[in-house]
PDB file of C-alpha atoms in Angstrom:
ATOM      1  CA  UNK B  21      39.332  57.084 -32.363  1.00  0.00           C
ATOM      2  CA  UNK B  22      42.797  55.820 -31.590  1.00  0.00           C
ATOM      3  CA  UNK B  23      44.297  53.105 -33.672  1.00  0.00           C
ATOM      4  CA  UNK B  24      45.396  49.783 -32.140  1.00  0.00           C
ATOM      5  CA  UNK B  25      43.280  50.195 -29.009  1.00  0.00           C
ATOM      6  CA  UNK B  26      41.581  46.830 -29.458  1.00  0.00           C
ATOM      7  CA  UNK B  27      43.699  43.716 -29.041  1.00  0.00           C
ATOM      8  CA  UNK B  28      44.171  41.619 -32.124  1.00  0.00           C
ATOM      9  CA  UNK B  29      44.494  38.330 -30.203  1.00  0.00           C
ATOM     10  CA  UNK B  30      40.810  38.161 -29.156  1.00  0.00           C
ATOM     11  CA  UNK B  31      40.003  34.528 -29.897  1.00  0.00           C
ATOM     12  CA  UNK B  32      38.157  31.471 -28.582  1.00  0.00           C
ATOM     13  CA  UNK B  33      39.926  29.933 -25.581  1.00  0.00           C
ATOM     14  CA  UNK B  34      39.145  26.876 -23.432  1.00  0.00           C
ATOM     15  CA  UNK B  35      39.275  27.540 -19.682  1.00  0.00           C
ATOM     16  CA  UNK B  36      39.813  24.420 -17.588  1.00  0.00           C
ATOM     17  CA  UNK B  37      39.341  24.115 -13.817  1.00  0.00           C
ATOM     18  CA  UNK B  38      42.075  21.785 -12.594  1.00  0.00           C
ATOM     19  CA  UNK B  39      40.222  20.864  -9.367  1.00  0.00           C
ATOM     20  CA  UNK B  40      36.723  20.114 -10.674  1.00  0.00           C
ATOM     21  CA  UNK B  41      37.537  18.707 -14.130  1.00  0.00           C
ATOM     22  CA  UNK B  42      35.301  21.403 -15.534  1.00  0.00           C
ATOM     23  CA  UNK B  43      36.043  23.291 -18.723  1.00  0.00           C
ATOM     24  CA  UNK B  44      34.227  25.804 -20.879  1.00  0.00           C
ATOM     25  CA  UNK B  45      34.819  27.541 -24.194  1.00  0.00           C
ATOM     26  CA  UNK B  46      34.616  31.331 -24.476  1.00  0.00           C
ATOM     27  CA  UNK B  47      36.352  34.267 -26.164  1.00  0.00           C
ATOM     28  CA  UNK B  48      39.284  35.942 -24.447  1.00  0.00           C
ATOM     29  CA  UNK B  49      42.628  37.712 -24.966  1.00  0.00           C
ATOM     30  CA  UNK B  50      44.408  35.675 -22.305  1.00  0.00           C
ATOM     31  CA  UNK B  51      47.938  34.594 -23.233  1.00  0.00           C
ATOM     32  CA  UNK B  52      48.580  30.880 -23.223  1.00  0.00           C
ATOM     33  CA  UNK B  53      50.929  28.393 -24.850  1.00  0.00           C
ATOM     34  CA  UNK B  54      48.986  25.142 -24.323  1.00  0.00           C
ATOM     35  CA  UNK B  55      46.270  23.807 -26.609  1.00  0.00           C
ATOM     36  CA  UNK B  56      43.485  21.240 -26.225  1.00  0.00           C
ATOM     37  CA  UNK B  57      41.141  19.336 -28.540  1.00  0.00           C
ATOM     38  CA  UNK B  58      37.581  20.513 -27.777  1.00  0.00           C
ATOM     39  CA  UNK B  59      34.291  18.562 -28.073  1.00  0.00           C
ATOM     40  CA  UNK B  60      33.600  19.908 -31.557  1.00  0.00           C
ATOM     41  CA  UNK B  61      36.860  18.377 -32.852  1.00  0.00           C
ATOM     42  CA  UNK B  62      38.826  21.638 -33.205  1.00  0.00           C
ATOM     43  CA  UNK B  63      41.946  22.599 -31.310  1.00  0.00           C
ATOM     44  CA  UNK B  64      41.799  25.688 -29.083  1.00  0.00           C
ATOM     45  CA  UNK B  65      44.241  27.458 -26.743  1.00  0.00           C
ATOM     46  CA  UNK B  66      43.980  26.166 -23.155  1.00  0.00           C
ATOM     47  CA  UNK B  67      44.112  28.236 -19.981  1.00  0.00           C
ATOM     48  CA  UNK B  68      44.152  26.369 -16.637  1.00  0.00           C
ATOM     49  CA  UNK B  69      42.301  27.847 -13.650  1.00  0.00           C
ATOM     50  CA  UNK B  70      43.006  27.163  -9.989  1.00  0.00           C
ATOM     51  CA  UNK B  71      39.382  27.643  -8.962  1.00  0.00           C
ATOM     52  CA  UNK B  72      36.100  28.409 -10.655  1.00  0.00           C
ATOM     53  CA  UNK B  73      32.430  28.507  -9.790  1.00  0.00           C
ATOM     54  CA  UNK B  74      32.311  24.725 -10.323  1.00  0.00           C
ATOM     55  CA  UNK B  75      34.981  23.901  -7.739  1.00  0.00           C
ATOM     56  CA  UNK B  76      34.377  26.557  -5.104  1.00  0.00           C
ATOM     57  CA  UNK B  77      31.031  27.636  -3.668  1.00  0.00           C
ATOM     58  CA  UNK B  78      32.251  31.117  -2.768  1.00  0.00           C
ATOM     59  CA  UNK B  79      33.969  31.907  -6.058  1.00  0.00           C
ATOM     60  CA  UNK B  80      33.474  35.554  -6.919  1.00  0.00           C
ATOM     61  CA  UNK B  81      35.569  35.798 -10.054  1.00  0.00           C
ATOM     62  CA  UNK B  82      38.915  36.526  -8.437  1.00  0.00           C
ATOM     63  CA  UNK B  83      41.505  33.849  -9.028  1.00  0.00           C
ATOM     64  CA  UNK B  84      43.330  34.231  -5.748  1.00  0.00           C
ATOM     65  CA  UNK B  85      40.977  33.162  -2.989  1.00  0.00           C
ATOM     66  CA  UNK B  86      42.422  32.084   0.317  1.00  0.00           C
ATOM     67  CA  UNK B  87      40.290  29.785   2.411  1.00  0.00           C
ATOM     68  CA  UNK B  88      41.559  30.654   5.865  1.00  0.00           C
ATOM     69  CA  UNK B  89      38.445  29.776   7.862  1.00  0.00           C
ATOM     70  CA  UNK B  90      37.842  26.393   6.223  1.00  0.00           C
ATOM     71  CA  UNK B  91      34.619  27.574   4.628  1.00  0.00           C
ATOM     72  CA  UNK B  92      35.007  25.246   1.662  1.00  0.00           C
ATOM     73  CA  UNK B  93      35.279  22.172   3.869  1.00  0.00           C
ATOM     74  CA  UNK B  94      32.327  23.306   5.978  1.00  0.00           C
ATOM     75  CA  UNK B  95      30.271  23.825   2.839  1.00  0.00           C
ATOM     76  CA  UNK B  96      31.194  20.408   1.473  1.00  0.00           C
ATOM     77  CA  UNK B  97      30.409  18.726   4.798  1.00  0.00           C
ATOM     78  CA  UNK B  98      27.076  20.471   5.109  1.00  0.00           C
ATOM     79  CA  UNK B  99      25.920  19.668   1.594  1.00  0.00           C
ATOM     80  CA  UNK B 100      27.553  16.283   1.145  1.00  0.00           C
ATOM     81  CA  UNK B 101      24.418  14.145   0.704  1.00  0.00           C
ATOM     82  CA  UNK B 102      26.192  10.804   0.760  1.00  0.00           C
ATOM     83  CA  UNK B 103      28.034  11.334   4.033  1.00  0.00           C
ATOM     84  CA  UNK B 104      27.648  13.362   7.187  1.00  0.00           C
ATOM     85  CA  UNK B 105      24.683  14.945   8.910  1.00  0.00           C
ATOM     86  CA  UNK B 106      22.636  15.521   5.787  1.00  0.00           C
ATOM     87  CA  UNK B 107      22.681  11.808   4.981  1.00  0.00           C
ATOM     88  CA  UNK B 108      21.707  11.000   8.574  1.00  0.00           C
ATOM     89  CA  UNK B 109      18.823  13.464   8.413  1.00  0.00           C
ATOM     90  CA  UNK B 110      17.652  11.983   5.126  1.00  0.00           C
ATOM     91  CA  UNK B 111      17.935   8.430   6.502  1.00  0.00           C
ATOM     92  CA  UNK B 112      15.965   9.352   9.632  1.00  0.00           C
ATOM     93  CA  UNK B 113      13.271  11.064   7.589  1.00  0.00           C
ATOM     94  CA  UNK B 114      13.059   8.063   5.276  1.00  0.00           C
ATOM     95  CA  UNK B 115      12.826   5.680   8.247  1.00  0.00           C
ATOM     96  CA  UNK B 116      10.039   7.782   9.781  1.00  0.00           C
ATOM     97  CA  UNK B 117       8.210   7.854   6.467  1.00  0.00           C
ATOM     98  CA  UNK B 118       8.527   4.081   5.974  1.00  0.00           C
ATOM     99  CA  UNK B 119       7.485   3.430   9.586  1.00  0.00           C
ATOM    100  CA  UNK B 120       4.482   5.721   9.179  1.00  0.00           C
ATOM    101  CA  UNK B 121       3.597   3.984   5.899  1.00  0.00           C
ATOM    102  CA  UNK B 122       4.004   0.564   7.546  1.00  0.00           C
ATOM    103  CA  UNK B 123       1.705   1.578  10.435  1.00  0.00           C
ATOM    104  CA  UNK B 124      -0.858   2.936   8.000  1.00  0.00           C
ATOM    105  CA  UNK B 125      -0.771  -0.341   6.057  1.00  0.00           C
ATOM    106  CA  UNK B 126      -1.231  -2.313   9.294  1.00  0.00           C
ATOM    107  CA  UNK B 127      -4.238  -0.165  10.266  1.00  0.00           C
ATOM    108  CA  UNK B 128      -5.769  -0.610   6.819  1.00  0.00           C
ATOM    109  CA  UNK B 129      -5.153  -4.375   6.933  1.00  0.00           C
ATOM    110  CA  UNK B 130      -6.754  -4.695  10.381  1.00  0.00           C
ATOM    111  CA  UNK B 131      -9.739  -2.634   9.184  1.00  0.00           C
ATOM    112  CA  UNK B 132     -10.090  -4.940   6.155  1.00  0.00           C
ATOM    113  CA  UNK B 133      -9.938  -8.034   8.394  1.00  0.00           C
ATOM    114  CA  UNK B 134     -12.503  -6.560  10.785  1.00  0.00           C
ATOM    115  CA  UNK B 135     -14.842  -5.710   7.905  1.00  0.00           C
ATOM    116  CA  UNK B 136     -14.451  -9.236   6.508  1.00  0.00           C
ATOM    117  CA  UNK B 137     -15.257 -10.719   9.936  1.00  0.00           C
ATOM    118  CA  UNK B 138     -18.370  -8.524  10.260  1.00  0.00           C
ATOM    119  CA  UNK B 139     -19.484  -9.541   6.791  1.00  0.00           C
ATOM    120  CA  UNK B 140     -18.962 -13.242   7.576  1.00  0.00           C
ATOM    121  CA  UNK B 141     -20.935 -12.881  10.845  1.00  0.00           C
ATOM    122  CA  UNK B 142     -23.760 -11.118   8.975  1.00  0.00           C
ATOM    123  CA  UNK B 143     -23.849 -13.888   6.374  1.00  0.00           C
ATOM    124  CA  UNK B 144     -23.915 -16.549   9.133  1.00  0.00           C
ATOM    125  CA  UNK B 145     -26.868 -14.809  10.821  1.00  0.00           C
ATOM    126  CA  UNK B 146     -28.727 -14.545   7.524  1.00  0.00           C
ATOM    127  CA  UNK B 147     -28.041 -18.193   6.741  1.00  0.00           C
ATOM    128  CA  UNK B 148     -29.319 -19.261  10.194  1.00  0.00           C
ATOM    129  CA  UNK B 149     -32.454 -17.143   9.777  1.00  0.00           C
ATOM    130  CA  UNK B 150     -33.111 -18.632   6.337  1.00  0.00           C
ATOM    131  CA  UNK B 151     -32.533 -22.162   7.653  1.00  0.00           C
ATOM    132  CA  UNK B 152     -34.972 -21.476  10.517  1.00  0.00           C
ATOM    133  CA  UNK B 153     -37.578 -20.183   8.062  1.00  0.00           C
ATOM    134  CA  UNK B 154     -37.081 -23.239   5.846  1.00  0.00           C
ATOM    135  CA  UNK B 155     -37.504 -25.570   8.850  1.00  0.00           C
ATOM    136  CA  UNK B 156     -40.673 -23.754   9.931  1.00  0.00           C
ATOM    137  CA  UNK B 157     -42.050 -23.931   6.383  1.00  0.00           C
ATOM    138  CA  UNK B 158     -41.260 -27.654   6.188  1.00  0.00           C
ATOM    139  CA  UNK B 159     -42.868 -28.267   9.598  1.00  0.00           C
ATOM    140  CA  UNK B 160     -45.933 -26.285   8.518  1.00  0.00           C
ATOM    141  CA  UNK B 161     -46.144 -28.362   5.325  1.00  0.00           C
ATOM    142  CA  UNK B 162     -45.832 -31.584   7.326  1.00  0.00           C
ATOM    143  CA  UNK B 163     -48.510 -30.415   9.760  1.00  0.00           C
ATOM    144  CA  UNK B 164     -50.808 -29.414   6.905  1.00  0.00           C
ATOM    145  CA  UNK B 165     -50.208 -32.747   5.167  1.00  0.00           C
ATOM    146  CA  UNK B 166     -50.918 -34.557   8.448  1.00  0.00           C
ATOM    147  CA  UNK B 167     -54.125 -32.542   8.926  1.00  0.00           C
ATOM    148  CA  UNK B 168     -55.213 -33.315   5.363  1.00  0.00           C
ATOM    149  CA  UNK B 169     -54.425 -37.000   5.852  1.00  0.00           C
ATOM    150  CA  UNK B 170     -56.390 -37.011   9.124  1.00  0.00           C
ATOM    151  CA  UNK B 171     -59.278 -35.214   7.420  1.00  0.00           C
ATOM    152  CA  UNK B 172     -59.235 -37.755   4.595  1.00  0.00           C
ATOM    153  CA  UNK B 173     -59.229 -40.631   7.111  1.00  0.00           C
ATOM    154  CA  UNK B 174     -62.069 -39.037   8.995  1.00  0.00           C
ATOM    155  CA  UNK B 175     -63.977 -38.519   5.762  1.00  0.00           C
ATOM    156  CA  UNK B 176     -63.321 -42.100   4.699  1.00  0.00           C
ATOM    157  CA  UNK B 177     -64.420 -43.347   8.116  1.00  0.00           C
ATOM    158  CA  UNK B 178     -67.512 -41.212   8.023  1.00  0.00           C
ATOM    159  CA  UNK B 179     -68.374 -42.377   4.532  1.00  0.00           C
ATOM    160  CA  UNK B 180     -67.784 -45.977   5.593  1.00  0.00           C
ATOM    161  CA  UNK B 181     -70.160 -45.525   8.561  1.00  0.00           C
ATOM    162  CA  UNK B 182     -72.716 -43.733   6.423  1.00  0.00           C
ATOM    163  CA  UNK B 183     -72.544 -46.395   3.711  1.00  0.00           C
ATOM    164  CA  UNK B 184     -74.383 -49.161   5.692  1.00  0.00           C
ATOM    165  CA  UNK B 185     -76.994 -46.654   6.815  1.00  0.00           C
ATOM    166  CA  UNK B 186     -77.462 -45.449   3.258  1.00  0.00           C
ATOM    167  CA  UNK B 187     -77.540 -49.016   2.010  1.00  0.00           C
ATOM    168  CA  UNK B 188     -80.201 -49.895   4.589  1.00  0.00           C
ATOM    169  CA  UNK B 189     -82.203 -46.805   3.652  1.00  0.00           C
ATOM    170  CA  UNK B 190     -81.861 -47.647  -0.015  1.00  0.00           C
ATOM    171  CA  UNK B 191     -82.922 -51.233   0.657  1.00  0.00           C
ATOM    172  CA  UNK B 192     -85.961 -49.987   2.540  1.00  0.00           C
ATOM    173  CA  UNK B 193     -86.876 -47.686  -0.316  1.00  0.00           C
ATOM    174  CA  UNK B 194     -86.555 -50.425  -2.858  1.00  0.00           C
ATOM    175  CA  UNK B 195     -88.561 -52.773  -0.666  1.00  0.00           C
ATOM    176  CA  UNK B 196     -91.281 -50.162  -0.258  1.00  0.00           C
ATOM    177  CA  UNK B 197     -91.278 -49.526  -3.962  1.00  0.00           C
ATOM    178  CA  UNK B 198     -91.619 -53.244  -4.661  1.00  0.00           C
ATOM    179  CA  UNK B 199     -94.537 -53.515  -2.238  1.00  0.00           C
ATOM    180  CA  UNK B 200     -96.351 -50.647  -3.878  1.00  0.00           C
ATOM    181  CA  UNK B 201     -95.708 -52.102  -7.258  1.00  0.00           C
ATOM    182  CA  UNK B 202     -97.000 -55.519  -6.145  1.00  0.00           C
ATOM    183  CA  UNK B 203    -100.065 -53.924  -4.608  1.00  0.00           C
ATOM    184  CA  UNK B 204    -100.826 -52.146  -7.785  1.00  0.00           C
ATOM    185  CA  UNK B 205    -100.552 -55.354  -9.751  1.00  0.00           C
ATOM    186  CA  UNK B 206    -103.037 -57.062  -7.509  1.00  0.00           C
ATOM    187  CA  UNK B 207    -105.458 -54.285  -7.592  1.00  0.00           C
TER     188      UNK B 207
END
């Protein structure tokens, strides 16, 4: 094996994308004169990149990429969710969803109101039926009480009419008994 084939400056280097404010730490032999303080508190050599996978959607690893057809702008416009067509599509879909939800809530509310009205009507009918039954029962009780009162009056009248007849019959019996008793005394 040949001597000095491997570079002796293979070290940890921070690569920083100047467009996307994106940086990462890796090992490399790249030559650089700048340094930067990394997140772990140590100072590492810094190499600045023009583009990287963070700043360009079509980055393939080559540093010199010329965007002649405006593909980057088209990509950003297509996938920019805060502006442009994508935001409009999302807003329209959200409006449709909220409108559909609102209609569904209205249908459910009307169904609840209709069910409540049917229940109230059913309760009214039941209450009227029960009131009618109570009235009929009260009328039947009054009629029965009136019949009993009439029967009692009739019985009292009949007993009052029978009383003089019974008294006369009793008087006749006593008179007959007295006569027989007097006849026996004389005999």
